[in-house]
Short mmCIF file of C-alpha atoms in Angstrom, two decimals:
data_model
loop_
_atom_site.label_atom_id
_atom_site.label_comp_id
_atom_site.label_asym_id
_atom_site.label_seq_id
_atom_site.Cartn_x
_atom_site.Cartn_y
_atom_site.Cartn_z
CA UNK A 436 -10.88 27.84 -9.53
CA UNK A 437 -13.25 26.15 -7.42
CA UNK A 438 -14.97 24.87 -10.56
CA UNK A 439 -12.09 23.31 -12.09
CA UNK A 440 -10.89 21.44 -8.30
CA UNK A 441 -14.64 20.19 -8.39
CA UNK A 442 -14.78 18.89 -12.04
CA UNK A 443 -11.00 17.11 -11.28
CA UNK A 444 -12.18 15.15 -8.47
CA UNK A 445 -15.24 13.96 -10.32
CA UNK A 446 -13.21 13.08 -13.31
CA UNK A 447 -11.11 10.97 -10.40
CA UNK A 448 -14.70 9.52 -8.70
CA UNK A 449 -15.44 8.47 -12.57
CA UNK A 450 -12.42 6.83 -13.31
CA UNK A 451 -12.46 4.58 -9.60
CA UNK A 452 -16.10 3.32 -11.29
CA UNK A 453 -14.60 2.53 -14.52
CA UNK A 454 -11.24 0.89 -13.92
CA UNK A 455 -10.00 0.81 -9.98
CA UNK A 456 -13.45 -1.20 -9.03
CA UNK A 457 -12.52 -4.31 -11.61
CA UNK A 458 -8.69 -3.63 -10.57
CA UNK A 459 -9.22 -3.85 -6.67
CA UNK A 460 -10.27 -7.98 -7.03
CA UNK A 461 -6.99 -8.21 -7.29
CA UNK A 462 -5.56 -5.68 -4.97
CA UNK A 463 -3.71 -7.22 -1.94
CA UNK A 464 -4.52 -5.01 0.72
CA UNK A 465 -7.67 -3.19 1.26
CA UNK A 466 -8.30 -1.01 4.35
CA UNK A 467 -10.36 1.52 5.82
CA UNK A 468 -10.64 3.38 9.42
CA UNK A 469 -13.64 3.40 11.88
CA UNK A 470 -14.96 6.45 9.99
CA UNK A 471 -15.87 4.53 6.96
CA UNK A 472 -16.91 1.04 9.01
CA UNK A 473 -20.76 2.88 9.32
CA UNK A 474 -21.48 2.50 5.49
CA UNK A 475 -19.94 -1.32 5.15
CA UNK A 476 -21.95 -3.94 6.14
CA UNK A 477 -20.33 -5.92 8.89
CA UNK A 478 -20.29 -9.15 7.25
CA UNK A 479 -17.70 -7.80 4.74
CA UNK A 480 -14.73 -6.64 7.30
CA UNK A 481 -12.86 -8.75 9.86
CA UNK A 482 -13.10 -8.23 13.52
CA UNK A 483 -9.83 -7.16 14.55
CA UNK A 484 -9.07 -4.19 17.10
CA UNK A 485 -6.26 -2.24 14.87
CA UNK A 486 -6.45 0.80 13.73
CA UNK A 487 -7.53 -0.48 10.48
CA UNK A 488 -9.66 -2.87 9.18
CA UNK A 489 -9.03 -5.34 6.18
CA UNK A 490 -12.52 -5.42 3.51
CA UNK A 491 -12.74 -8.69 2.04
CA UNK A 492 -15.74 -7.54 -0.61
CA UNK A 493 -13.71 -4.41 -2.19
CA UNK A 494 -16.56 -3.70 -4.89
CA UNK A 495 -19.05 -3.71 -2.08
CA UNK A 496 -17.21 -1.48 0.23
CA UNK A 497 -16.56 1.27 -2.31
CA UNK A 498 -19.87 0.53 -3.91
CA UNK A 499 -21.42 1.42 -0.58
CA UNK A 500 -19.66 5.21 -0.67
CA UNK A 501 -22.83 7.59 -1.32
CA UNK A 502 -23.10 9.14 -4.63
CA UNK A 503 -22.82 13.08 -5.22
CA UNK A 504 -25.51 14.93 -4.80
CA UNK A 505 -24.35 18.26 -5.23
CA UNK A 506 -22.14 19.64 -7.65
CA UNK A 507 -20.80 22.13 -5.07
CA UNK A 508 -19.91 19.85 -2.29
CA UNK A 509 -17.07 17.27 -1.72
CA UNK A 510 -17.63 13.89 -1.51
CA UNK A 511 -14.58 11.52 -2.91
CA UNK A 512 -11.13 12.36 -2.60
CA UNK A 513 -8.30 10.10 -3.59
CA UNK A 514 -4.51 10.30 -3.51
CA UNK A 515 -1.44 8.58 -5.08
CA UNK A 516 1.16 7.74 -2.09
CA UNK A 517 4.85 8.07 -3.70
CA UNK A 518 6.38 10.90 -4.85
CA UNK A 519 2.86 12.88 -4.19
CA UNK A 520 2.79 12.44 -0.73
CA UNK A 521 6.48 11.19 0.11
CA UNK A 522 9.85 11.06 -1.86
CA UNK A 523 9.83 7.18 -2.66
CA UNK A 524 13.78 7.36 -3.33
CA UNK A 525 14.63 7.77 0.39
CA UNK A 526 11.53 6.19 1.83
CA UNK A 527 13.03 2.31 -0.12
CA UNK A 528 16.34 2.92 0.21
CA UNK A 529 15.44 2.98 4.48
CA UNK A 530 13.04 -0.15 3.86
CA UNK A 531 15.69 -1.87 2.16
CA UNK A 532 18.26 -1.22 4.80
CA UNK A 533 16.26 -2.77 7.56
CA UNK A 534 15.01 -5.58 5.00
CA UNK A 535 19.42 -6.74 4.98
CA UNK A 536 19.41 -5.96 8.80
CA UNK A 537 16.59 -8.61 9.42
CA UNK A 538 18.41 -10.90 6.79
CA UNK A 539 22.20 -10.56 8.36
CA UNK A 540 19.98 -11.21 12.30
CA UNK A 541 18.76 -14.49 10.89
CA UNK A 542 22.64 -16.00 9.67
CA UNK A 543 22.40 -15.12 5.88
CA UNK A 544 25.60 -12.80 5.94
CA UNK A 545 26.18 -12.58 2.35
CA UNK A 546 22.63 -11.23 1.80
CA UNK A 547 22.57 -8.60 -0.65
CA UNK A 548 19.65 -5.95 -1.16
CA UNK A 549 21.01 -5.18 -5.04
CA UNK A 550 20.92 -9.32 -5.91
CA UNK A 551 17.16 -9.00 -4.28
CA UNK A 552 16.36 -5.93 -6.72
CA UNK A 553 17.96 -8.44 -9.57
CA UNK A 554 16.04 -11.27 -8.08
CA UNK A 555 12.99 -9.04 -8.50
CA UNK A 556 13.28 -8.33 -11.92
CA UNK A 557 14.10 -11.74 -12.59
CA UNK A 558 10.92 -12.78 -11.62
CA UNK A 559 8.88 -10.15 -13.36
CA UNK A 560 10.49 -10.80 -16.52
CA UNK A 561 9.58 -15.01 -16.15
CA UNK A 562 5.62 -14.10 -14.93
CA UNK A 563 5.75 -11.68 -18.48
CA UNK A 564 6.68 -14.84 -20.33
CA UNK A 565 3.91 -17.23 -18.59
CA UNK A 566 1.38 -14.61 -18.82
CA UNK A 567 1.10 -15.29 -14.86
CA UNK A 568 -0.02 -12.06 -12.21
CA UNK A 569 1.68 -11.06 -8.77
CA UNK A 570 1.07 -8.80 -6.00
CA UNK A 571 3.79 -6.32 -4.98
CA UNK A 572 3.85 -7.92 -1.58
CA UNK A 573 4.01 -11.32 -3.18
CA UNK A 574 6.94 -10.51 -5.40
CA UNK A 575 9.00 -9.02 -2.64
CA UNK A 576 8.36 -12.01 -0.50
CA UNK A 577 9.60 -14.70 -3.66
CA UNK A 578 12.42 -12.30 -3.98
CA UNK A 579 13.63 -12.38 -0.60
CA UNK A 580 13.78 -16.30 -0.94
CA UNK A 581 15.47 -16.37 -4.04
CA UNK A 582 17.63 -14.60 -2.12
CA UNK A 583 18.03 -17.26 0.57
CA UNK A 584 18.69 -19.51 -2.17
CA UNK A 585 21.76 -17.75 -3.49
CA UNK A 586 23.15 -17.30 -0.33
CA UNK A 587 22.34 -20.65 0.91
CA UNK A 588 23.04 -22.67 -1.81
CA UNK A 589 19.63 -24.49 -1.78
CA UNK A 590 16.76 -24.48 -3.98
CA UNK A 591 13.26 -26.20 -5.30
CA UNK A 592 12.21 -28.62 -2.48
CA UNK A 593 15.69 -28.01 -0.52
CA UNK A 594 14.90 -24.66 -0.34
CA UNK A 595 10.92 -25.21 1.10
CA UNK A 596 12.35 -27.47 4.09
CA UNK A 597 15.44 -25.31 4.97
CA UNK A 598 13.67 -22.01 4.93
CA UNK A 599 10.75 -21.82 7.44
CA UNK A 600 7.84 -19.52 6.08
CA UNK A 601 7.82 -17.19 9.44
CA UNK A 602 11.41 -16.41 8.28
CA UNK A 603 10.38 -14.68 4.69
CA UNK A 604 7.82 -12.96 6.24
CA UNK A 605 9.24 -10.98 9.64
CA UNK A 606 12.03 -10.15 6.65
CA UNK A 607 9.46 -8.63 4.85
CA UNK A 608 7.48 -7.16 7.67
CA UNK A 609 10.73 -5.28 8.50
CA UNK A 610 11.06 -4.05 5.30
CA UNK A 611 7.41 -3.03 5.56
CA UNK A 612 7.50 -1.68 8.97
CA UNK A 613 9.99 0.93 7.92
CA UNK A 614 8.83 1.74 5.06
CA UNK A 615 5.50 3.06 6.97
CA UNK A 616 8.17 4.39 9.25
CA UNK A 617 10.27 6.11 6.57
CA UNK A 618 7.65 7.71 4.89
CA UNK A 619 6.48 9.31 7.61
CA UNK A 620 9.70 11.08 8.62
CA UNK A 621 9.92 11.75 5.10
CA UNK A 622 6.83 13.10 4.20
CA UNK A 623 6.43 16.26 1.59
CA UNK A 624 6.67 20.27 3.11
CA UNK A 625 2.71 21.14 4.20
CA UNK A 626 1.61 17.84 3.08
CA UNK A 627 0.00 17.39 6.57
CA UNK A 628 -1.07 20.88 6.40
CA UNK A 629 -3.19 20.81 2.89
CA UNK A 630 -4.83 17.27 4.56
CA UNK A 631 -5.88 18.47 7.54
CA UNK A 632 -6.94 21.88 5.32
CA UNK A 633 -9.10 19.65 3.11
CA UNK A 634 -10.79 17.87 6.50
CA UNK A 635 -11.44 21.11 8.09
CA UNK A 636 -13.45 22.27 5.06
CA UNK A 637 -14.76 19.36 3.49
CA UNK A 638 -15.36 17.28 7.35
CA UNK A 639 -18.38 15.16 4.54
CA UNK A 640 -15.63 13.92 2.53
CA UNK A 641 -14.33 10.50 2.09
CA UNK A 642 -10.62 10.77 1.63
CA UNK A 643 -8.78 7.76 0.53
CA UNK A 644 -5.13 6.55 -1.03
CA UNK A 645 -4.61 4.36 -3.81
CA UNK A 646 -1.47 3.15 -5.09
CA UNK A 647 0.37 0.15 -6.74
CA UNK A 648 3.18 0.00 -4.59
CA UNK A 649 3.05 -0.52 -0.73
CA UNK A 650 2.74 2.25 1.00
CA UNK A 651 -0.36 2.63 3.72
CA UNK A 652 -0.90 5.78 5.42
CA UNK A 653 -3.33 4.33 8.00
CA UNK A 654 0.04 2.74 9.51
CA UNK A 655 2.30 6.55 9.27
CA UNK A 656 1.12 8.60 12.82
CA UNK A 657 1.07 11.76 10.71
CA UNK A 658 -0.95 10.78 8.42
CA UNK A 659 -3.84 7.95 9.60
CA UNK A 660 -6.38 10.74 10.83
CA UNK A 661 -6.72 12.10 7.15
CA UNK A 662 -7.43 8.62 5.66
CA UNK A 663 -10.37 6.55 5.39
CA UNK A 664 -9.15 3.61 3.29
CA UNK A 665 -6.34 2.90 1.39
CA UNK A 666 -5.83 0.13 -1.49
CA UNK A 667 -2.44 -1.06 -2.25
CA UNK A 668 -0.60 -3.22 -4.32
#
């Protein structure tokens, strides 16, 4: 019923107060689209032309989202991003292939996506034993070197001067860039049909994603116009 859809999303606005605000000081990416820019004050997002724009103060921007005021009308809307709105299976397994692509273009031949997936879990098991925190993005990018290092032979210090910086991250944009790409050929039957359903009759509503893994609908063409921030891992 409509009553029970109404009392779910406030259960979901209730829960973003009490655990995503403290969680999002550590999010790594933070975005929202021209539609939400009127209610954040423009000291607290940077000035770039894209589509989106990155919010430095993440308490303040959500903070700044107007309350309810009536039971019967819909103002917060969040989704989850894999396997709600897109099979994540397929959408990584295309990520990683362009990820060993971008690898193989830059000389390391040997690379291997499954000793980067070891390399991963490698690393999460030695940051459980410190204590220590990472980013998804962050943990990707260290895994991708550790990679390097395999294949190269190099590590520590070695490792710093032989691999440049830029190198990590255009392999890691690649893997991001089709990712967004993936997931958009990939997306779930009518899932662009129920959002555009849910603009049409709630036009008030701010609709946003949040998710621990990567995913960012503002950069999938299908999807961007339903959004009006996502946070990400």
């Amino acid at each position: 019923s409509t009553e029970a859809i109404l009392h779910a999303v406030m259960l979901q606005v209730r829960f973003i107060s009490a655990v995503i605000l403290p969680w999002l000081h550590s999010a790594s990416s933070f975005t929202a689209t021209s539609s939400l820019r009127h209610i954040i004050s423009s000291n607290t997002i940077s000035t770039t032309s894209t589509i989106h724009q990155t919010v430095h103060d993440r308490t303040t921007a959500l903070n700044a989202i107007p309350p309810p005021h009536n039971n019967n009308e819909l103002h917060l809307l969040t989704f989850d991003l894999d396997d709600t709105i897109f099979p994540i299976g397929p959408v990584v397994a295309d990520a990683n292939v362009a990820q060993l692509r971008t690898l193989i273009q830059y000389g390391y031949e040997n690379a291997a996506n499954e000793e980067i997936i070891a390399a991963s879990k490698q690393i999460r098991t030695e940051l459980r034993e410190t204590g220590s925190a990472i980013t998804y993005s962050d943990l990707r990018k260290q895994s991708i070197r550790r990679e390097i290092e395999r294949v190269t032979g190099l590590s520590g210090s070695t490792s710093d001067e032989a691999v440049h910086g830029s190198v990590i991250e255009a392999v890691f944009d690649a893997w991001l860039s089709e990712r967004h790409a993936s997931a958009d050929r990939n997306l779930y039957p009518f899932a662009s049909n129920a959002l555009q359903t849910i603009r049409e009759e709630h036009p008030g509503a701010v609709i946003g994603a949040i998710t621990n893994g990567r995913g960012n609908p503002l950069e999938m063409p299908s999807m961007k116009e339903y959004f009006d921030f996502c946070i990400s891992g």
